[in-house]
Short mmCIF file of C-alpha atoms in Angstrom, two decimals:
data_model
loop_
_atom_site.label_atom_id
_atom_site.label_comp_id
_atom_site.label_asym_id
_atom_site.label_seq_id
_atom_site.Cartn_x
_atom_site.Cartn_y
_atom_site.Cartn_z
CA MET A 1 -7.56 101.75 -127.55
CA LYS A 2 -6.02 99.86 -130.52
CA ASN A 3 -9.41 98.49 -131.57
CA LEU A 4 -10.84 102.00 -131.51
CA GLN A 5 -8.10 103.33 -133.84
CA GLU A 6 -8.48 100.42 -136.27
CA TRP A 7 -12.24 100.87 -136.37
CA ALA A 8 -11.87 104.60 -137.12
CA ALA A 9 -9.34 103.95 -139.94
CA VAL A 10 -11.47 101.25 -141.58
CA GLN A 11 -14.59 103.41 -141.37
CA GLU A 12 -12.81 106.39 -142.96
CA LEU A 13 -11.38 104.37 -145.88
CA TYR A 14 -14.67 102.57 -146.46
CA ILE A 15 -16.55 105.90 -146.61
CA ARG A 16 -14.09 107.01 -149.33
CA LYS A 17 -15.04 103.92 -151.41
CA VAL A 18 -11.68 102.16 -150.97
CA PRO A 19 -12.06 98.44 -151.81
CA ILE A 20 -11.93 95.95 -148.90
CA LEU A 21 -8.86 94.15 -150.35
CA GLN A 22 -6.96 97.44 -150.57
CA ILE A 23 -8.01 98.43 -147.01
CA SER A 24 -6.75 95.05 -145.82
CA LYS A 25 -3.36 95.51 -147.46
CA GLN A 26 -3.04 99.18 -146.43
CA LEU A 27 -3.85 98.58 -142.74
CA GLY A 28 -2.18 95.17 -142.48
CA MET A 29 -5.21 93.20 -141.33
CA SER A 30 -7.26 90.35 -142.69
CA ARG A 31 -10.25 90.91 -144.92
CA ASN A 32 -12.54 89.26 -142.31
CA THR A 33 -11.37 91.80 -139.72
CA VAL A 34 -12.03 94.66 -142.13
CA LYS A 35 -15.50 93.30 -142.83
CA ARG A 36 -16.20 92.97 -139.09
CA LEU A 37 -15.13 96.55 -138.39
CA ILE A 38 -17.22 97.84 -141.33
CA LYS A 39 -20.33 96.14 -139.89
CA LEU A 40 -19.65 97.66 -136.45
CA LYS A 41 -21.62 100.92 -136.70
CA GLU A 42 -20.71 102.25 -133.20
CA LYS A 43 -17.18 102.70 -131.93
CA PRO A 44 -16.02 99.82 -129.73
CA LYS A 45 -15.83 100.30 -125.94
CA TYR A 46 -12.91 99.07 -123.92
CA THR A 47 -13.74 96.48 -121.27
CA ARG A 48 -11.25 94.94 -118.91
CA ALA A 49 -11.49 91.22 -118.63
CA LYS A 50 -12.50 90.27 -115.07
CA TYR A 51 -10.53 87.46 -113.52
CA PRO A 52 -11.38 85.85 -110.16
CA SER A 53 -9.31 87.14 -107.23
CA LYS A 54 -8.12 85.20 -104.21
CA VAL A 55 -9.68 87.83 -101.90
CA ASP A 56 -13.19 87.48 -103.35
CA LYS A 57 -14.31 84.83 -100.87
CA TYR A 58 -13.05 87.01 -97.96
CA LEU A 59 -14.76 90.19 -99.16
CA ALA A 60 -17.42 90.17 -96.42
CA GLU A 61 -14.78 90.01 -93.68
CA ILE A 62 -12.72 92.74 -95.35
CA ILE A 63 -15.74 95.08 -95.49
CA MET A 64 -16.53 94.44 -91.80
CA TRP A 65 -12.92 94.95 -90.68
CA ARG A 66 -12.67 98.18 -92.69
CA THR A 67 -16.03 99.86 -92.06
CA SER A 68 -17.11 98.77 -88.57
CA PRO A 69 -16.13 101.21 -85.79
CA GLU A 70 -15.34 98.18 -83.66
CA TYR A 71 -12.42 97.30 -85.98
CA ASP A 72 -11.40 99.91 -88.57
CA PHE A 73 -8.36 97.75 -89.52
CA ASN A 74 -5.72 99.01 -91.94
CA GLY A 75 -4.49 96.98 -94.93
CA THR A 76 -1.61 95.20 -93.20
CA ARG A 77 -3.82 94.17 -90.27
CA ILE A 78 -6.43 92.77 -92.64
CA PHE A 79 -3.67 90.94 -94.54
CA GLU A 80 -2.51 89.30 -91.29
CA GLU A 81 -6.06 88.35 -90.29
CA LEU A 82 -6.75 86.81 -93.73
CA LYS A 83 -3.59 84.72 -93.56
CA LYS A 84 -4.95 83.19 -90.34
CA LYS A 85 -8.06 82.24 -92.29
CA GLY A 86 -6.04 80.56 -95.06
CA TYR A 87 -5.48 83.37 -97.56
CA GLU A 88 -2.47 82.57 -99.80
CA GLY A 89 -2.34 85.66 -102.02
CA THR A 90 -0.30 88.85 -101.77
CA ILE A 91 -1.30 92.12 -100.11
CA ASN A 92 -1.91 93.97 -103.41
CA PRO A 93 -5.41 92.53 -104.09
CA ILE A 94 -6.35 93.53 -100.54
CA TYR A 95 -5.32 97.13 -101.17
CA ARG A 96 -7.33 97.19 -104.41
CA ALA A 97 -10.39 95.90 -102.56
CA LEU A 98 -9.93 98.48 -99.78
CA LYS A 99 -9.65 101.30 -102.32
CA LYS A 100 -13.02 100.41 -103.77
CA ILE A 101 -14.58 99.95 -100.28
CA ASP A 102 -13.31 103.35 -99.15
CA ARG A 103 -14.59 105.01 -102.32
CA ASP A 104 -18.05 103.53 -101.84
CA ARG A 105 -18.10 104.40 -98.14
CA VAL A 106 -17.50 108.11 -98.80
CA GLU A 107 -20.84 108.24 -100.57
CA ILE A 108 -22.68 107.13 -97.39
CA SER A 109 -23.07 109.47 -94.40
CA LYS A 110 -21.37 108.37 -91.23
CA ASN A 111 -24.60 109.21 -89.39
CA ALA A 112 -26.65 106.77 -91.45
CA THR A 113 -28.39 104.41 -89.01
CA VAL A 114 -30.85 101.56 -89.16
CA ARG A 115 -33.43 102.06 -86.39
CA VAL A 116 -34.16 98.90 -84.42
CA GLU A 117 -37.50 98.47 -82.67
CA THR A 118 -38.09 95.76 -80.06
CA PRO A 119 -41.36 94.14 -78.91
CA PRO A 120 -42.97 95.26 -75.61
CA GLY A 121 -41.22 93.90 -72.54
CA ASP A 122 -38.09 92.83 -74.40
CA GLN A 123 -35.63 95.62 -73.73
CA ALA A 124 -34.81 98.55 -71.49
CA GLN A 125 -31.80 100.84 -72.04
CA PHE A 126 -29.76 102.26 -69.14
CA ASP A 127 -27.17 105.04 -69.09
CA TRP A 128 -26.15 108.19 -67.22
CA SER A 129 -24.91 111.71 -67.83
CA GLU A 130 -22.95 114.24 -65.80
CA TYR A 131 -24.27 117.74 -65.07
CA LYS A 132 -23.16 120.82 -63.17
CA MET A 133 -26.06 122.32 -61.22
CA TYR A 134 -26.98 124.34 -58.14
CA VAL A 135 -27.76 122.12 -55.16
CA ASN A 136 -27.85 123.48 -51.62
CA ASN A 137 -26.72 126.94 -52.79
CA LYS A 138 -23.56 125.76 -54.55
CA VAL A 139 -22.56 124.27 -57.89
CA GLN A 140 -22.09 120.51 -57.65
CA THR A 141 -21.26 117.70 -60.06
CA VAL A 142 -24.33 115.49 -60.20
CA TYR A 143 -24.94 112.28 -62.15
CA CYS A 144 -28.30 111.61 -63.75
CA PHE A 145 -29.18 107.92 -64.18
CA ALA A 146 -31.87 107.22 -66.76
CA MET A 147 -33.70 104.18 -68.09
CA ILE A 148 -36.16 103.86 -70.95
CA LEU A 149 -38.43 101.04 -72.09
CA SER A 150 -37.49 100.56 -75.74
CA ALA A 151 -41.02 99.77 -76.92
CA SER A 152 -43.26 102.30 -75.13
CA ARG A 153 -40.47 104.88 -74.54
CA LYS A 154 -41.55 105.28 -70.92
CA LYS A 155 -38.68 106.85 -68.98
CA ALA A 156 -37.40 107.03 -65.38
CA MET A 157 -34.49 108.89 -63.81
CA CYS A 158 -32.74 109.57 -60.51
CA PHE A 159 -29.75 111.63 -59.38
CA SER A 160 -26.57 110.78 -57.50
CA LEU A 161 -23.44 112.48 -56.22
CA CYS A 162 -21.27 109.49 -57.12
CA ILE A 163 -20.87 107.04 -59.97
CA ASP A 164 -19.42 104.00 -58.19
CA ALA A 165 -20.61 100.42 -58.67
CA GLU A 166 -22.99 100.52 -55.72
CA ALA A 167 -24.68 103.66 -57.06
CA ILE A 168 -25.06 102.08 -60.52
CA TYR A 169 -26.58 98.87 -59.14
CA GLU A 170 -28.94 100.81 -56.89
CA ALA A 171 -30.00 103.10 -59.75
CA ILE A 172 -30.83 100.15 -62.02
CA GLN A 173 -33.07 98.71 -59.33
CA GLU A 174 -34.70 102.03 -58.45
CA LEU A 175 -35.45 102.84 -62.09
CA PHE A 176 -36.90 99.40 -62.82
CA ASN A 177 -39.06 99.94 -59.74
CA ASP A 178 -40.21 103.34 -61.07
CA LEU A 179 -41.06 101.74 -64.43
CA GLY A 180 -43.13 99.04 -62.74
CA GLY A 181 -41.40 95.85 -63.92
CA ILE A 182 -38.36 94.12 -65.39
CA THR A 183 -37.57 93.63 -69.09
CA LEU A 184 -36.02 90.47 -70.54
CA GLU A 185 -32.92 92.42 -71.58
CA LEU A 186 -31.08 95.45 -70.23
CA LEU A 187 -28.91 97.26 -72.77
CA ILE A 188 -25.96 98.87 -70.98
CA ASP A 189 -22.74 100.75 -71.63
CA ASN A 190 -19.29 99.39 -70.74
CA PRO A 191 -18.21 100.78 -67.33
CA LYS A 192 -16.05 98.50 -65.20
CA ALA A 193 -18.88 98.21 -62.70
CA LEU A 194 -20.86 96.33 -65.37
CA VAL A 195 -18.42 95.09 -68.04
CA VAL A 196 -14.87 93.88 -67.46
CA ASP A 197 -13.91 93.24 -71.10
CA ASN A 198 -15.71 93.99 -74.35
CA ASN A 199 -13.04 93.99 -77.06
CA PRO A 200 -14.54 93.07 -80.44
CA LYS A 201 -11.10 92.81 -82.01
CA ASN A 202 -10.27 89.61 -80.18
CA GLU A 203 -13.62 88.02 -81.08
CA GLY A 204 -13.92 86.78 -77.50
CA GLU A 205 -17.05 86.60 -75.38
CA ILE A 206 -17.96 89.72 -73.40
CA LYS A 207 -16.85 89.46 -69.76
CA TYR A 208 -19.25 91.00 -67.26
CA ASN A 209 -18.49 92.13 -63.72
CA GLU A 210 -19.42 89.30 -61.35
CA TYR A 211 -21.56 91.62 -59.21
CA SER A 212 -23.45 92.84 -62.27
CA LEU A 213 -24.24 89.22 -63.15
CA LEU A 214 -25.52 88.66 -59.60
CA LEU A 215 -27.68 91.78 -59.98
CA ALA A 216 -29.04 90.55 -63.32
CA ARG A 217 -29.88 87.17 -61.79
CA HIS A 218 -31.57 88.89 -58.85
CA LEU A 219 -33.72 90.96 -61.22
CA GLY A 220 -34.37 88.15 -63.71
CA THR A 221 -33.02 90.08 -66.70
CA GLU A 222 -30.06 89.57 -69.03
CA LEU A 223 -27.34 92.14 -69.59
CA ASN A 224 -26.42 93.16 -73.14
CA ALA A 225 -23.37 95.42 -73.50
CA CYS A 226 -23.49 97.77 -76.47
CA ASN A 227 -20.65 98.20 -78.95
CA CYS A 228 -17.71 100.16 -77.59
CA TYR A 229 -17.51 103.78 -78.76
CA TRP A 230 -20.78 103.42 -80.64
CA PRO A 231 -23.44 105.23 -78.55
CA ARG A 232 -26.11 104.93 -81.26
CA THR A 233 -26.54 101.29 -80.19
CA LYS A 234 -28.46 102.64 -77.20
CA GLY A 235 -29.72 105.79 -78.87
CA LYS A 236 -33.15 105.67 -77.23
CA VAL A 237 -31.66 106.46 -73.82
CA GLU A 238 -28.86 108.74 -75.13
CA LYS A 239 -31.16 111.31 -76.73
CA PRO A 240 -33.27 112.21 -73.64
CA PHE A 241 -30.26 113.59 -71.73
CA GLN A 242 -30.19 116.66 -73.99
CA TYR A 243 -33.88 117.29 -73.29
CA ILE A 244 -33.34 116.81 -69.53
CA GLU A 245 -30.56 119.38 -69.56
CA GLU A 246 -32.50 121.95 -71.59
CA GLN A 247 -35.90 121.55 -69.95
CA PHE A 248 -35.07 120.61 -66.35
CA ILE A 249 -31.45 121.26 -65.35
CA LYS A 250 -30.80 124.72 -66.79
CA GLY A 251 -32.03 127.65 -64.72
CA ASN A 252 -33.19 125.56 -61.75
CA ARG A 253 -31.82 125.41 -58.22
CA PHE A 254 -32.48 122.70 -55.68
CA THR A 255 -32.37 122.89 -51.90
CA SER A 256 -30.97 119.38 -51.50
CA MET A 257 -30.32 116.16 -53.38
CA GLU A 258 -33.61 114.77 -52.11
CA ASP A 259 -35.37 117.87 -53.45
CA LEU A 260 -33.63 117.34 -56.81
CA ASN A 261 -34.80 113.72 -56.97
CA ILE A 262 -38.38 114.57 -56.01
CA GLN A 263 -38.63 117.30 -58.65
CA GLY A 264 -36.87 115.10 -61.20
CA LYS A 265 -39.42 112.32 -60.82
CA GLU A 266 -42.27 114.83 -61.18
CA PHE A 267 -40.63 116.16 -64.37
CA ILE A 268 -40.24 112.70 -65.90
CA LYS A 269 -43.81 111.81 -64.92
CA ALA A 270 -45.10 114.80 -66.88
CA TRP A 271 -42.79 114.00 -69.81
CA ASN A 272 -44.15 110.46 -70.05
CA SER A 273 -47.59 111.97 -70.64
CA LYS A 274 -46.51 113.78 -73.82
CA ILE A 275 -46.61 112.35 -77.34
CA HIS A 276 -43.29 110.78 -78.37
CA THR A 277 -42.01 112.21 -81.66
CA THR A 278 -40.97 108.80 -83.06
CA THR A 279 -43.78 106.48 -82.00
CA ARG A 280 -46.42 109.26 -82.17
CA ARG A 281 -47.92 107.76 -79.04
CA ILE A 282 -48.04 108.77 -75.36
CA PRO A 283 -45.54 106.58 -73.47
CA ASN A 284 -47.74 106.20 -70.38
CA GLU A 285 -50.71 105.07 -72.47
CA PHE A 286 -48.59 102.72 -74.58
CA PHE A 287 -47.17 101.27 -71.37
CA GLU A 288 -50.50 100.81 -69.60
CA ASN A 289 -52.32 99.43 -72.64
CA GLU A 290 -49.63 97.13 -74.04
CA GLU A 291 -46.23 96.85 -72.42
CA ILE A 292 -46.96 96.40 -68.71
CA LYS A 293 -48.35 92.89 -69.17
CA TYR A 294 -45.07 91.72 -70.71
CA LEU A 295 -42.81 92.92 -67.88
CA LEU A 296 -41.38 90.53 -65.32
CA PRO A 297 -42.39 91.12 -61.66
CA LEU A 298 -40.16 93.19 -59.40
CA PRO A 299 -38.19 91.30 -56.73
CA THR A 300 -39.32 91.76 -53.14
CA THR A 301 -35.84 92.68 -51.90
CA ARG A 302 -32.98 94.88 -53.09
CA PHE A 303 -29.65 93.51 -54.24
CA LYS A 304 -26.89 94.97 -52.05
CA MET A 305 -23.27 94.83 -53.10
CA LYS A 306 -21.88 95.36 -49.60
CA GLN A 307 -22.82 94.22 -46.12
CA LEU A 308 -24.81 96.71 -44.06
CA GLU A 309 -22.94 98.47 -41.26
CA ARG A 310 -24.23 98.19 -37.70
CA ARG A 311 -24.73 100.81 -35.02
CA VAL A 312 -26.13 100.87 -31.49
CA ILE A 313 -28.64 103.71 -31.12
CA SER A 314 -27.89 106.02 -28.20
CA ASN A 315 -30.21 106.56 -25.22
CA ASP A 316 -31.32 109.88 -26.73
CA SER A 317 -32.16 108.08 -30.01
CA PHE A 318 -29.26 109.15 -32.23
CA ILE A 319 -27.32 107.06 -34.73
CA HIS A 320 -23.64 108.00 -35.19
CA ILE A 321 -22.43 107.98 -38.81
CA GLY A 322 -19.01 109.43 -39.44
CA THR A 323 -18.64 112.27 -36.99
CA ASN A 324 -22.28 113.38 -37.20
CA LYS A 325 -25.35 112.29 -35.25
CA TYR A 326 -28.82 111.78 -36.76
CA SER A 327 -32.02 111.22 -34.80
CA VAL A 328 -34.22 108.17 -35.42
CA PRO A 329 -37.67 107.37 -33.97
CA VAL A 330 -37.34 107.01 -30.21
CA LYS A 331 -38.65 103.43 -30.23
CA TYR A 332 -35.23 102.38 -31.56
CA ALA A 333 -33.27 103.95 -28.67
CA THR A 334 -30.61 101.56 -27.24
CA LYS A 335 -31.32 99.03 -30.03
CA LYS A 336 -29.04 97.81 -32.83
CA LEU A 337 -29.77 99.02 -36.35
CA GLN A 338 -28.02 98.70 -39.72
CA TYR A 339 -27.36 101.34 -42.35
CA ARG A 340 -25.75 102.02 -45.71
CA ILE A 341 -24.95 105.16 -47.73
CA ILE A 342 -25.98 105.22 -51.40
CA TYR A 343 -25.70 107.83 -54.15
CA GLY A 344 -23.20 109.68 -51.95
CA PHE A 345 -25.95 111.51 -50.05
CA ARG A 346 -28.67 109.12 -48.84
CA ILE A 347 -28.52 107.14 -45.61
CA GLU A 348 -30.82 104.10 -45.56
CA ILE A 349 -31.54 102.55 -42.17
CA TYR A 350 -32.61 98.93 -41.65
CA ASP A 351 -33.45 96.75 -38.68
CA MET A 352 -31.39 93.68 -37.81
CA GLU A 353 -33.56 91.57 -40.16
CA SER A 354 -32.54 93.94 -42.99
CA GLU A 355 -36.05 95.35 -43.25
CA TYR A 356 -36.05 98.95 -44.47
CA ILE A 357 -36.99 101.55 -41.86
CA MET A 358 -36.28 105.04 -43.19
CA SER A 359 -33.97 107.31 -45.18
CA LEU A 360 -31.97 110.34 -44.07
CA GLU A 361 -29.88 112.81 -46.04
CA LEU A 362 -26.15 112.74 -45.33
CA ARG A 363 -25.06 116.13 -44.00
CA GLU A 364 -21.85 118.00 -44.67
CA GLY A 365 -19.43 119.08 -42.00
CA LYS A 366 -18.20 117.36 -38.84
CA PHE A 367 -19.53 116.84 -35.32
CA GLY A 368 -23.03 118.01 -36.22
CA THR A 369 -26.25 116.92 -34.52
CA PHE A 370 -29.35 116.70 -36.71
CA LYS A 371 -32.60 116.19 -34.84
CA ASP A 372 -36.13 115.67 -36.13
CA PRO A 373 -38.57 116.63 -33.30
CA THR A 374 -41.21 114.25 -34.65
CA HIS A 375 -38.93 111.32 -33.77
CA TYR A 376 -39.57 112.12 -30.10
CA ASP A 377 -43.35 112.50 -30.16
CA ALA A 378 -43.86 109.28 -28.19
CA ILE A 379 -41.98 110.63 -25.15
CA SER A 380 -42.24 114.37 -25.67
CA VAL A 381 -43.28 116.40 -22.65
CA LYS A 382 -46.71 117.98 -22.87
CA ALA A 383 -45.40 121.33 -21.61
CA ASN A 384 -42.00 122.82 -20.98
CA LYS A 385 -40.53 122.55 -17.48
CA SER A 386 -38.51 125.75 -17.64
CA ILE A 387 -40.33 128.42 -15.61
CA PRO A 388 -39.40 131.36 -17.89
CA GLN A 389 -40.37 129.31 -20.96
CA ILE A 390 -43.68 128.27 -19.36
CA LYS A 391 -44.56 131.93 -18.87
CA ARG A 392 -43.62 132.81 -22.43
CA ASP A 393 -45.62 129.86 -23.84
CA PHE A 394 -48.60 130.71 -21.63
CA ILE A 395 -48.75 134.34 -22.73
CA ASN A 396 -48.18 133.49 -26.42
CA THR A 397 -50.81 130.72 -26.42
CA PHE A 398 -53.70 132.34 -24.55
CA LYS A 399 -55.32 135.71 -25.00
CA TYR A 400 -55.88 135.87 -21.24
CA GLY A 401 -52.55 134.28 -20.35
CA GLU A 402 -50.94 137.44 -18.99
CA ALA A 403 -54.09 138.27 -17.00
CA TYR A 404 -54.02 134.82 -15.42
CA LEU A 405 -50.36 135.12 -14.41
CA LYS A 406 -51.04 138.50 -12.81
CA ALA A 407 -54.03 137.09 -10.99
CA VAL A 408 -52.15 134.12 -9.49
CA ASP A 409 -48.98 136.03 -8.58
CA GLY A 410 -48.62 135.81 -4.78
CA LEU A 411 -51.58 133.47 -4.57
CA PHE A 412 -49.62 130.26 -4.99
CA GLN A 413 -46.08 129.30 -4.03
CA GLN A 414 -45.38 128.23 -7.63
CA PRO A 415 -47.82 129.82 -10.11
CA SER A 416 -45.90 128.28 -13.02
CA TYR A 417 -46.95 124.81 -11.86
CA HIS A 418 -50.63 125.62 -12.49
CA ALA A 419 -49.81 127.38 -15.77
CA ARG A 420 -47.92 124.30 -16.95
CA LYS A 421 -50.82 121.99 -16.08
CA ILE A 422 -53.16 124.24 -18.06
CA LEU A 423 -50.81 124.02 -21.05
CA GLU A 424 -50.95 120.24 -20.83
CA LEU A 425 -54.71 120.45 -21.43
CA LEU A 426 -53.91 121.48 -25.02
CA ASP A 427 -53.72 117.75 -25.78
CA LEU A 428 -57.51 117.63 -25.16
CA TYR A 429 -58.81 121.08 -26.08
CA GLU A 430 -58.18 123.72 -28.72
CA PRO A 431 -56.45 126.94 -27.54
CA GLU A 432 -59.61 128.98 -28.23
CA VAL A 433 -61.68 126.72 -25.96
CA LEU A 434 -59.11 126.83 -23.16
CA ASP A 435 -58.98 130.61 -23.51
CA LYS A 436 -62.71 130.82 -22.69
CA ILE A 437 -62.26 128.45 -19.78
CA LEU A 438 -59.33 130.53 -18.53
CA ALA A 439 -61.34 133.77 -18.74
CA TYR A 440 -64.23 132.11 -16.88
CA ALA A 441 -61.86 130.82 -14.17
CA ILE A 442 -60.37 134.28 -13.67
CA ASP A 443 -63.84 135.78 -13.45
CA LYS A 444 -64.98 133.20 -10.88
CA ASP A 445 -61.65 133.38 -8.99
CA LYS A 446 -61.03 129.66 -9.40
CA LEU A 447 -57.41 129.74 -10.46
CA ASP A 448 -55.73 126.52 -9.32
CA ILE A 449 -55.62 123.58 -11.69
CA LYS A 450 -57.98 121.45 -9.64
CA SER A 451 -60.65 124.16 -9.64
CA ILE A 452 -60.19 124.72 -13.39
CA LYS A 453 -60.65 120.99 -14.12
CA GLU A 454 -63.76 121.02 -11.95
CA LEU A 455 -65.12 123.94 -13.96
CA ILE A 456 -64.51 121.95 -17.12
CA ARG A 457 -66.35 118.93 -15.74
CA ASN A 458 -69.34 120.89 -14.46
CA ASP A 459 -69.70 123.98 -16.64
CA PHE A 460 -67.95 123.12 -19.91
CA PHE A 461 -70.91 123.61 -22.29
CA LYS A 462 -72.02 126.71 -20.44
CA ILE A 463 -68.54 128.23 -20.75
CA VAL A 464 -67.98 127.50 -24.46
CA SER A 465 -71.49 128.58 -25.53
CA ASP A 466 -70.36 132.24 -25.62
CA LYS A 467 -73.31 133.23 -23.37
CA THR A 468 -71.31 133.39 -20.17
CA GLU A 469 -71.04 136.83 -18.59
CA ILE A 470 -67.46 137.65 -17.56
CA THR A 471 -67.19 140.82 -15.51
CA SER A 472 -63.72 141.00 -14.02
CA ILE A 473 -61.34 140.30 -16.94
CA THR A 474 -60.97 143.96 -17.89
CA GLN A 475 -60.23 144.86 -14.33
CA ILE A 476 -57.55 142.17 -14.07
CA THR A 477 -55.87 143.05 -17.34
CA ASP A 478 -55.70 146.72 -16.32
CA ILE A 479 -53.80 145.96 -13.13
CA GLU A 480 -50.30 147.42 -13.36
CA GLY A 481 -47.34 146.69 -11.16
CA ILE A 482 -48.64 143.48 -9.60
CA THR A 483 -45.86 141.45 -11.18
CA ARG A 484 -42.75 142.10 -13.17
CA SER A 485 -43.37 142.12 -16.94
CA CYS A 486 -42.71 138.78 -18.65
CA ASP A 487 -40.92 140.66 -21.42
CA TYR A 488 -37.83 140.13 -19.31
CA TYR A 489 -37.77 136.48 -20.36
CA ASP A 490 -38.09 137.08 -24.08
CA SER A 491 -34.44 138.02 -24.43
CA GLN A 492 -33.15 135.14 -22.32
CA GLU A 493 -31.98 131.94 -23.97
CA VAL A 494 -33.32 129.08 -21.83
CA THR A 495 -33.10 125.38 -22.58
CA SER A 496 -35.78 122.87 -21.73
CA LEU A 497 -35.32 120.97 -18.48
#
């Protein structure tokens, strides 16, 4: 400021033709200074002399500790950290440096991000999100696990009712299986099931859960935990959850968790066939043409965190889990099997060599019995043994069933025996064919099972050719009062013998 005032005074006196010697005496400065200020045609600018500071060599660390979301240290914390590194100055230079850093940082958006792209086969990202949705006619909390290949952007997802360690490990394996291979690296978040300690402030190595390390070794990949509280590190897998909610979750209802998973995989399959807005390529095509050859092969077995539980299958081929009973194929009756429950809803059954057999859906409630009739096909009876049910089945199956029962009433001691044997022939002949044979047998008055089988052996092609003349069926069907109507049995609840 002083130099500026002196320059202005010299310039004004010089313009008024005052001699240099007089200017020198009047302003109290040397003649050389007056001459220098006269030659200076523009007003002088003030510049502060820059002196080296003791914090200069620590500036990189200060910027990191101040701006990184992992640290965000205040001035006193940075001062303490610098003293550990040998800093001998006071705290004031640190505050001056922080003031400038904060001023510069305001000019940059907090959302500013550098996008990182990885080569094919290098990385997959894994995460999950929680949703409320209608499953089995009620609102449930459901967890959506998702994985994405960072290069091709091919995605996979599955749903669970729980978020425990076993569900996480199973989901990672299932999703890698859906994607068709293993990447060299799996980028993950920091749940306790995967990461025990990831504190960047202590500059220590990340500590992973021992089971997650066993899983990684089993798969042949390497875990890489993202920065705490910094979801953009795994932004490729974070962004799809919004699309899943808008395009798949909202407005849909699912009959069961298995139904939800089946529809979810169909949805993701269709999504992988659409152009990705960042890569401008179709993920499935990118994957098939480039990335698949870089993936590691899938293991032949699944990593299981816990030992399988054992059960002895009952004589009637049920496995008891909790208080409920679930049928299994009858060939396993009286044998020992193993099982586990994953995702909070799925029962997986294995043999004693831990080979997978089948899956069942865990049912709600207590003391229920859930039977799949197909599990009993190998020993199922060919026809019911209940007499009322035999009559109902016979009339409902054959057009001439009621006529046959009227015709044999009083003719045999147990007409239902012959009706049951005719029903057993359904294993060999279609109902329409047996109906023609039945009409022919009534017409020829050959009503016992032996005579009917003889007709089949001798006259089968003649009977089914539609050229056979049947004269007495109308007469038989018009007979009233020969037997009591079978409608009596329709309202009776009868169990199979």
